[in-house]
């Protein structure tokens, strides 16, 4: 009735009513302001500052120990002693003491303020019995700061009535630590600085789903949330997530809220100590709500809509209406009585109708504050959902401040309007319990825990992170072994066999005809027909599986299976009546005695068929063809996959004189000067040398770079002590290396919270393809403790998508991974794959440098034909290899050309070159 009967009151109430459409507009503007604050280019002009906090992780519940906290409040200093028991932070033990802060100190010299805080700490600690040698301290400093580390923050500007001199632009952590040292509290170390909003978020991250957003609506207002770190451009940190302090109280300082400001808001702003600043906070914070209402009451009284017959002179004095009184008047049941007593205490003579109208005005102002907070919160939630590429965001939001805690209806409006403005987000509002104090202790505890964990992780992975000098030594060792392998007398004792292939020329473009090719190098076997014509090469092929029992049975069974596959292919291609020259890619170590004669030296890649080692594999194939009565085979050349790859790429690039395979196994070949090949007669020209570099290190020369994880993997292979270089590089083994590292991390409680992972004990369960999948979505992380105190680093282009993919992989292995677990798994994968790429580069550097020296060149330009799933499919392997190769062999310009049709096409081209000038 009070609303409908008085147009002046109705007009005032409507001024504070914001439609859902307008709130959506406010949300959009907030989003724009947030993005402006996150961007390096626009940050300086941004009103919503989006300040990095360098808090990049939430608690895991294992935090343990005693922590000191000091909180700078508006009118007092609060000190706390918090004991965390490692019980999921369920029941932290807290002792605290409050020291009144004289107003003179808040307006005086900065040195006096920090000296006072340090004196409070000394008095507080005098009553604490602790044997702890070093006491970590968390500092709650609720003012805008420019943080560059967790323990380094420059004050941007004072607010909330503080104006201490000689502090703005200085590191407040350093100022506090200096003051603490003056009190001879040398065992107290300021570990972390945060504001009250961050403390609220961390308090709610103690159990269950972590809290990733916090909102404070008290004297002032602010918010923070866990943003994707690469979007926080001012932090120069592109890994994982980082808590961002929005400082949204300044939202609207650029005029973006002018269309919702009322005349009463304008009056409050003009009378404030900072006109034109903190516009959003002046609509929401309790420091200003009483003032807004006071101006409404003055206007309505002047219009004779309130307090008729009463003098309103008292209302012209600032701050006569306190926030607590406003909140008490809002209460539906007791609010009328409280309105009456409050107004009478001011010397007014309110009627019942006056009390009703004042209550409605208070409710309208608080409702608007809640709705505006909801618009800001919905902007944060939508931003998180979009940046993580989620269809639905589910998140906990910690909320603190007297406006939220003191008025139930505020929380209801905040929740309901947020749901309407961000329907794609499900937010659970959690009221803070001593948010700043306990939260600060938890931030400090997490910082110390993760620093310790980071040291352990770095120590564990250090042996796999090879230095430049390590790689130069590997390069030198490879060169040494190459020379031994080429020597007639030393070949038998060389780990790198340097086998002659009898391939002495590459395609010249005159080859013509149809050729068959076989490609045997792993669990899949390919049969091809290759038609070389003037208009190019045309290929038809089919892939056949070689079952494990066949791989590890008898040689007769293996080669029978191969011939059956050839016959099936020829039948399907209509080639059964033709005799075509055949090139055989056989990707295992062989001693080649001629272009069509190769004696198997040893099986690799999981093969162990009996009766083959020491035999000519071409003859074994021919005998199998006779057993199957298939008389149409004409084997003219046998090569391994590396040579086939080089020849295949050489058809397209005449500079291709190196072949490289990095897949299930690894190997390399190159064109060596005949005069250097001591194992073959002849001095003129060049011959392709099949290095068989997978066995590099079998003589022990690489023992010092073999880690305990490599030894565990080697021991369980079918050829322990053999193919040592291959076991550091190739796809067959990388997943196993990662698995063994993960097991140690779990054992040390650095991963999956130390929970048992039975499936992770299964051999080969962590496949190498998982490395590619995990690193595909997560670019390489930056490591280091300087600014990343709170996180095991992990980078990704889109954290939401990446996190889901990593967690899906781990979930399939029955591993329940949180964000930090996923990051650590990714780091392990990246470390193992990077080492593989760098070792491959060291080997290749030895090859190109030898070729350059052979030819007496200052600068060598050469192309490497490359094949293999690890090189082709892993997202970073090729870049890591090429970059390191440039560093190790700066005088060689190396181009990499991926083989389009694998080693099968190369085998056919070797056959074509052999038949060149004859009728196929």
Coordinates of N, CA and C in Angstrom, one line a residue, residues 460-461 463-464 706-714 736-737 740-742 744:
X460 N 63.4 -36.2 -9.1 CA 63.0 -37.5 -9.7 C 63.2 -37.5 -11.2
X461 N 62.9 -36.4 -11.8 CA 63.0 -36.3 -13.3 C 64.3 -35.8 -13.8
X463 N 67.4 -36.9 -13.9 CA 68.2 -37.7 -14.7 C 67.7 -37.8 -16.2
X464 N 66.4 -37.5 -16.4 CA 65.9 -37.6 -17.7 C 66.0 -36.3 -18.5
X706 N 71.4 -43.9 -18.6 CA 70.3 -44.8 -18.3 C 69.8 -44.6 -16.9
X707 N 68.5 -44.4 -16.7 CA 68.0 -44.1 -15.4 C 67.5 -45.4 -14.8
X708 N 67.1 -45.4 -13.6 CA 66.5 -46.6 -12.9 C 65.2 -47.0 -13.7
X709 N 64.5 -46.0 -14.2 CA 63.3 -46.4 -14.9 C 63.6 -47.1 -16.2
X710 N 64.7 -46.7 -16.9 CA 65.1 -47.3 -18.1 C 65.5 -48.8 -17.8
X711 N 66.2 -49.0 -16.7 CA 66.6 -50.3 -16.4 C 65.4 -51.2 -16.1
X712 N 64.4 -50.7 -15.4 CA 63.2 -51.5 -15.1 C 62.6 -51.9 -16.4
X713 N 62.5 -51.0 -17.4 CA 61.9 -51.3 -18.6 C 62.7 -52.4 -19.4
X714 N 64.0 -52.2 -19.4 CA 64.9 -53.1 -20.1 C 64.8 -54.5 -19.6
X736 N 56.1 -47.3 -21.3 CA 56.5 -48.1 -20.1 C 57.4 -47.3 -19.2
X737 N 58.3 -46.5 -19.8 CA 59.1 -45.6 -19.0 C 58.2 -44.6 -18.2
X740 N 56.5 -46.5 -15.2 CA 57.3 -46.7 -14.0 C 57.6 -45.4 -13.2
X741 N 57.7 -44.3 -14.0 CA 57.8 -43.0 -13.2 C 56.5 -42.7 -12.4
X742 N 55.4 -42.9 -13.0 CA 54.1 -42.6 -12.4 C 54.0 -43.5 -11.1
X744 N 56.4 -44.5 -9.2 CA 57.2 -44.0 -8.1 C 56.6 -42.7 -7.5

